[in-house]
XYZ file of C-alpha atoms in Angstrom:
387
model
C 82.644 1.883 -45.260
C 81.606 -0.678 -47.698
C 81.015 1.924 -50.537
C 79.639 5.609 -50.367
C 78.271 7.874 -52.955
C 78.096 12.079 -50.962
C 75.177 14.846 -52.086
C 71.650 13.052 -52.671
C 69.184 15.576 -53.800
C 66.252 14.961 -51.941
C 63.496 15.739 -53.089
C 60.038 16.659 -51.185
C 61.263 16.696 -48.385
C 61.045 19.599 -45.312
C 64.182 21.744 -45.317
C 63.893 21.075 -41.538
C 64.062 17.928 -41.794
C 67.299 17.754 -44.621
C 69.508 16.232 -41.897
C 72.184 13.470 -41.713
C 70.418 9.622 -40.543
C 71.630 6.775 -39.797
C 69.782 3.467 -40.217
C 70.322 0.260 -39.158
C 68.541 -2.181 -41.297
C 66.505 -5.778 -41.689
C 66.340 -8.157 -44.025
C 64.861 -11.891 -43.966
C 62.220 -11.605 -46.738
C 62.903 -15.227 -48.137
C 66.070 -17.573 -46.833
C 68.841 -14.983 -46.343
C 69.721 -12.952 -43.015
C 70.358 -9.209 -43.195
C 71.725 -6.428 -41.691
C 73.561 -3.608 -42.868
C 74.047 0.699 -41.447
C 73.310 3.043 -44.346
C 72.944 7.311 -44.026
C 71.398 9.688 -45.375
C 74.419 11.138 -47.733
C 74.458 7.294 -49.079
C 76.791 5.916 -47.280
C 76.478 2.510 -46.940
C 78.265 2.383 -43.246
C 77.589 -1.973 -43.308
C 75.673 -4.555 -45.723
C 76.565 -8.032 -43.756
C 74.813 -10.716 -45.976
C 74.328 -14.123 -43.624
C 73.274 -17.447 -46.633
C 71.133 -20.575 -46.416
C 72.633 -21.780 -49.839
C 74.090 -25.441 -47.606
C 69.328 -25.692 -46.626
C 68.369 -24.983 -50.175
C 69.967 -26.937 -51.720
C 69.552 -29.983 -49.352
C 65.589 -29.589 -49.087
C 65.962 -28.788 -53.405
C 64.414 -25.433 -52.351
C 63.431 -22.550 -49.959
C 62.157 -24.812 -46.354
C 60.593 -22.217 -44.553
C 60.719 -24.502 -40.517
C 64.029 -24.959 -41.662
C 64.695 -21.054 -42.978
C 62.891 -19.294 -40.141
C 65.395 -21.538 -37.812
C 68.527 -20.803 -39.825
C 67.400 -17.422 -39.362
C 66.841 -17.023 -35.578
C 69.969 -17.952 -35.059
C 71.653 -15.856 -37.650
C 70.095 -12.336 -37.049
C 72.371 -11.415 -33.247
C 74.477 -12.754 -35.588
C 73.981 -10.672 -38.253
C 72.972 -7.476 -36.377
C 76.604 -7.359 -34.182
C 78.566 -7.483 -37.721
C 76.315 -4.714 -39.118
C 77.106 -2.025 -35.929
C 80.667 -3.287 -35.398
C 82.000 -2.986 -38.866
C 79.995 0.483 -39.656
C 82.181 1.535 -36.104
C 79.051 2.206 -34.122
C 76.515 1.924 -31.564
C 72.962 1.480 -30.996
C 73.338 5.121 -29.582
C 74.316 5.826 -32.688
C 71.594 4.400 -34.873
C 68.686 7.672 -35.388
C 66.426 5.060 -36.845
C 65.385 1.720 -37.627
C 64.109 -0.224 -40.703
C 62.976 -4.235 -41.502
C 61.456 -6.120 -44.473
C 57.022 -5.865 -44.157
C 56.441 -7.417 -46.961
C 55.863 -9.584 -49.737
C 58.339 -12.285 -48.968
C 57.657 -15.948 -46.247
C 55.181 -14.834 -43.461
C 57.759 -17.092 -40.920
C 60.774 -15.543 -42.347
C 59.538 -11.936 -42.388
C 58.316 -12.154 -39.037
C 61.824 -13.181 -37.744
C 63.521 -9.197 -38.147
C 59.726 -7.328 -37.830
C 60.305 -9.058 -34.389
C 63.592 -8.007 -33.262
C 63.281 -4.469 -35.026
C 60.453 -4.316 -33.056
C 62.008 -5.212 -30.273
C 64.592 -2.898 -30.917
C 62.771 0.426 -30.838
C 60.326 -0.259 -28.804
C 62.935 -0.769 -25.610
C 65.579 2.378 -27.430
C 62.807 4.562 -28.132
C 63.820 4.820 -31.837
C 61.606 5.315 -35.107
C 60.554 2.252 -37.155
C 59.331 2.030 -40.532
C 58.138 -1.370 -42.856
C 59.342 -1.677 -46.320
C 58.205 -2.937 -49.294
C 61.076 -5.578 -50.460
C 60.001 -4.978 -54.151
C 60.826 -1.041 -53.472
C 64.130 -1.812 -51.969
C 65.104 -3.637 -54.606
C 64.037 -0.754 -57.118
C 65.146 2.673 -55.345
C 68.458 0.731 -55.343
C 69.953 2.744 -58.190
C 69.043 5.817 -56.508
C 71.585 4.943 -53.373
C 74.321 2.941 -55.771
C 74.794 5.679 -59.280
C 76.655 8.749 -58.240
C 74.835 11.677 -59.681
C 78.199 13.315 -60.671
C 80.950 12.480 -62.713
C 84.273 13.582 -61.512
C 84.630 16.369 -63.261
C 81.716 17.311 -61.243
C 79.267 17.683 -64.118
C 75.769 15.991 -63.600
C 76.020 12.087 -64.195
C 73.183 11.348 -67.215
C 73.721 7.678 -65.988
C 71.974 8.426 -62.068
C 67.822 7.453 -62.999
C 65.528 10.901 -62.289
C 61.319 10.113 -62.768
C 60.353 8.547 -64.325
C 61.661 5.035 -65.455
C 61.155 1.842 -65.517
C 62.297 -0.525 -63.796
C 62.577 -4.651 -64.025
C 62.201 -6.271 -60.810
C 63.748 -9.796 -61.488
C 63.713 -12.285 -58.533
C 62.905 -15.253 -56.986
C 59.151 -13.841 -56.067
C 59.201 -11.197 -58.338
C 59.155 -11.042 -61.972
C 57.726 -6.733 -63.036
C 58.186 -4.593 -64.769
C 56.878 -1.507 -62.996
C 56.743 1.980 -63.833
C 58.638 4.558 -61.053
C 56.979 7.546 -61.070
C 58.760 8.832 -57.116
C 59.854 6.984 -54.227
C 56.557 5.619 -53.153
C 54.343 5.082 -56.490
C 54.713 2.982 -59.251
C 53.005 1.114 -61.728
C 53.335 -1.404 -62.199
C 52.972 -2.512 -66.475
C 53.518 -6.460 -66.765
C 53.866 -9.304 -63.865
C 53.727 -12.684 -64.240
C 50.894 -15.217 -64.673
C 52.087 -18.124 -63.180
C 55.765 -18.534 -61.905
C 58.589 -15.619 -61.746
C 61.842 -15.982 -64.019
C 64.412 -16.291 -60.334
C 61.700 -19.580 -59.764
C 61.920 -21.022 -63.006
C 65.855 -20.605 -62.794
C 66.409 -22.268 -59.656
C 63.740 -25.357 -61.075
C 66.029 -25.812 -63.653
C 69.285 -25.867 -62.200
C 67.846 -28.628 -60.198
C 66.156 -30.573 -63.005
C 69.826 -30.703 -65.406
C 71.531 -31.645 -61.606
C 74.028 -29.110 -61.925
C 76.707 -28.300 -59.267
C 76.004 -25.271 -56.883
C 78.628 -25.518 -54.944
C 78.119 -23.671 -52.346
C 76.313 -21.197 -54.715
C 71.922 -20.381 -54.958
C 70.781 -22.215 -58.279
C 71.030 -18.716 -60.735
C 74.267 -18.158 -60.173
C 75.255 -21.913 -59.934
C 72.874 -22.340 -63.294
C 74.899 -19.379 -64.980
C 78.098 -20.433 -64.170
C 77.375 -23.745 -66.010
C 76.326 -21.756 -69.269
C 79.945 -20.046 -69.563
C 81.539 -23.120 -69.690
C 84.644 -22.399 -72.547
C 82.849 -25.231 -75.027
C 81.385 -23.500 -77.999
C 81.580 -26.969 -79.911
C 77.760 -27.322 -78.401
C 74.780 -29.620 -80.429
C 71.462 -28.184 -79.680
C 69.465 -28.925 -83.199
C 68.817 -32.341 -80.812
C 65.902 -30.438 -78.783
C 63.378 -28.896 -79.440
C 62.608 -25.243 -79.825
C 61.263 -22.796 -76.854
C 58.032 -21.362 -78.596
C 58.054 -17.943 -78.215
C 56.092 -17.044 -74.554
C 52.162 -14.564 -75.572
C 53.746 -12.555 -78.569
C 52.920 -9.383 -78.079
C 51.100 -9.132 -74.619
C 52.693 -7.442 -72.544
C 52.786 -10.251 -69.595
C 54.846 -13.017 -68.432
C 54.886 -16.827 -68.157
C 57.587 -18.432 -66.806
C 56.381 -21.733 -66.144
C 56.432 -23.578 -69.667
C 59.470 -23.172 -70.056
C 60.414 -25.317 -66.769
C 57.971 -27.276 -68.222
C 60.116 -27.551 -71.509
C 63.132 -28.808 -70.232
C 61.438 -30.904 -67.896
C 59.678 -32.536 -70.779
C 63.205 -33.595 -73.072
C 64.926 -34.214 -70.221
C 62.201 -37.346 -69.796
C 62.366 -38.055 -73.211
C 65.827 -38.201 -73.552
C 64.882 -41.360 -70.096
C 66.416 -39.456 -67.700
C 69.369 -36.896 -66.819
C 71.463 -39.413 -65.775
C 71.376 -40.656 -69.880
C 72.210 -36.604 -71.007
C 76.409 -36.569 -72.362
C 77.908 -33.021 -70.929
C 77.395 -31.713 -74.037
C 74.243 -32.363 -74.138
C 73.531 -31.170 -70.444
C 75.655 -27.918 -71.552
C 73.274 -27.191 -74.602
C 69.647 -27.438 -72.919
C 70.744 -24.715 -70.030
C 71.882 -22.258 -72.433
C 68.810 -23.113 -74.540
C 66.336 -22.201 -71.713
C 68.677 -19.387 -70.966
C 68.817 -18.161 -73.603
C 64.705 -18.297 -74.153
C 64.126 -16.649 -70.131
C 66.087 -14.037 -70.811
C 64.405 -13.843 -74.128
C 61.667 -13.417 -72.981
C 63.239 -10.072 -71.121
C 63.917 -8.516 -74.034
C 60.483 -8.864 -75.871
C 58.373 -7.813 -72.245
C 60.788 -4.739 -72.041
C 60.271 -3.848 -75.794
C 56.692 -3.969 -75.389
C 56.575 -1.973 -71.849
C 58.894 0.759 -73.729
C 56.634 1.247 -76.350
C 53.975 1.256 -74.619
C 55.180 4.607 -72.096
C 56.231 6.224 -75.999
C 51.986 5.676 -77.035
C 50.741 7.694 -73.522
C 53.036 10.010 -74.131
C 55.264 8.987 -70.957
C 59.604 9.983 -71.677
C 61.521 7.367 -69.630
C 64.861 7.895 -69.020
C 66.204 5.273 -67.422
C 66.013 1.196 -66.956
C 66.730 0.328 -63.469
C 67.889 -3.259 -63.251
C 66.956 -5.357 -59.850
C 67.083 -8.575 -58.491
C 68.756 -11.336 -57.314
C 68.274 -12.283 -61.079
C 70.070 -9.254 -62.861
C 73.502 -10.500 -61.174
C 73.256 -12.596 -64.279
C 76.784 -10.920 -66.014
C 75.439 -12.598 -69.611
C 72.251 -10.622 -68.857
C 73.447 -7.180 -67.925
C 74.973 -7.343 -71.348
C 71.531 -8.526 -73.697
C 69.632 -6.090 -71.617
C 71.527 -3.258 -72.787
C 72.049 -4.302 -76.809
C 68.670 -4.743 -76.130
C 67.701 -1.119 -75.207
C 70.884 0.167 -77.977
C 69.555 -1.129 -81.111
C 65.662 -1.036 -80.416
C 64.617 1.839 -79.390
C 64.026 5.539 -80.902
C 64.284 6.766 -77.656
C 67.332 6.845 -75.865
C 67.412 5.004 -72.562
C 69.867 3.660 -70.212
C 70.604 0.296 -68.161
C 71.090 1.367 -64.747
C 72.071 -1.366 -62.339
C 73.111 -1.587 -59.183
C 76.470 -3.627 -57.866
C 75.721 -7.150 -58.284
C 75.976 -7.522 -53.886
C 73.436 -4.892 -53.952
C 70.971 -6.840 -56.501
C 70.178 -9.669 -54.714
C 68.311 -9.642 -51.147
C 69.952 -7.284 -49.021
C 69.500 -4.859 -45.861
C 70.870 -2.551 -47.476
C 68.518 -1.002 -50.005
C 65.785 -1.970 -47.543
C 68.079 0.779 -45.329
C 67.726 3.232 -48.147
C 64.270 2.717 -49.296
C 63.309 3.827 -45.560
C 64.850 6.975 -45.514
C 63.072 9.970 -46.943
C 60.097 8.375 -45.051
C 62.475 8.735 -41.425
C 63.529 12.487 -42.756
C 59.689 12.561 -43.496
C 59.630 12.108 -39.941
C 56.719 9.027 -41.589
C 57.017 6.036 -38.596
C 55.484 3.098 -38.638
C 53.248 2.056 -34.993
C 55.256 -0.308 -33.151
C 51.879 -2.702 -33.774
C 52.440 -3.415 -36.978
C 51.819 -7.054 -38.691
C 54.068 -8.191 -41.281
C 52.337 -8.708 -44.728
C 53.693 -11.503 -47.155
C 50.919 -11.067 -49.919
C 51.592 -6.234 -50.573
C 51.213 -5.040 -54.191
C 53.979 -1.890 -54.921
C 50.818 -0.525 -56.244
C 49.374 0.170 -52.815
C 52.432 2.096 -51.516
C 50.819 5.404 -53.235
C 47.398 4.899 -51.690
C 49.056 3.865 -48.262
C 51.433 7.155 -47.793
C-alpha cells in the first residue's frame, strides 16, 4: 500500500451512493504509462508509472510515434502490476477511469481504448477524466483532513482555492470552486514552463542520467559551487509586468541567444553554464511568483476568500520552487494563504490522481458511454457546463 488517508467527506453525493468504491485508472496523456488502484476512502492501493526518459533523451523530446509504441508495450505491464500490488483482481474493481484529455491524441488513445474495452467486456462503469482537473484535485486525496489529535487539519484545501498547474503542457492559475467547476485566471500565451525548462536543459547539454530534463536541470542548479559569476550574462527582463498571463518562449530564446553569442555551449566553462542555468531557473520561477501575487490581488478585489494554494503538475516536484512559493505567500499577502503540495511522486503524471478525480462521478452514478472519444484540446472551464 503506497499511502492511506481515510474519512474523506464526500460532499454533494446522495447518501445512498456514498459507499466504498474501487477504481482502476489509466493515464497516458504524454510520455508516462500509468496505472493505479484507488478507493473511495482515499487509499492508493497501487500507483505504477513506467517512464520513457530514454526515448525523450534520444529524440530530444516526446516523439509521438515512438511514445505510442512504448505505451502499447508498457500498458499491459502497468495494468498487471497495479492489480498485483493492490492485491486485487478485476472482479474487485467497481469502475474504470482514464485520462480523456487534454494531451497528445495518439497517446491518449492507448489508455482510452484499453479502458473502454475492459469496461465494456466486463460490464464496468467508465469515466473519462480531465488531466488538469486530476492535478488540481490531487491534494484532496493526499492531504489529511485531520491531525493526529483529531482536530481538523488547516492545511486541507477548502473550496474555493487557487491552483497553480505547472507541467510540460500547461502553465495556469486556476480558481477551483468545486470538484467540477474551475475558472482560469491566467494561462500561458505561448509555451508552458515545463516545455521551456526541457528546452533549456537540452540547450545547456545537461546530462540527464535517466532523469527527466526538468529533474536534471533542478539537480544541476543545486550543485554546491557558490562562487559563480553572473555579471557576464544579460539579465532576463520581466515578462508582461502587471499582466495576469504567462509567457515562457522568450526565456528559452534568451538562453539560446546567450549561448550562441558566446560561441556555443562547448565554449562555456562549467561555472558559466551553471550560472546561466541558475539565472534561467530564477527568472522562470520568478514569473510564477509575480503572476500568483496578481491572482491573489484579483481574488481580493472580487471579494473571493481563498485560503489555500494547491501547486501541482510535474514542475511542482521542484523543491526550490516549493520553498520559493511558500516564502512568497508568507511575505506578500495580508491574507493567510497556505501552499499545499501533493507528494512529489504524485505531482508528475500518474493514474492515482485520475482515479481520484473520477470518484465523485462514480459515486453519483454519472458514467460515460463506451463510445467516448479522446479530447486532445479541452479547457478545464468546460467541465462545469458539460457535467
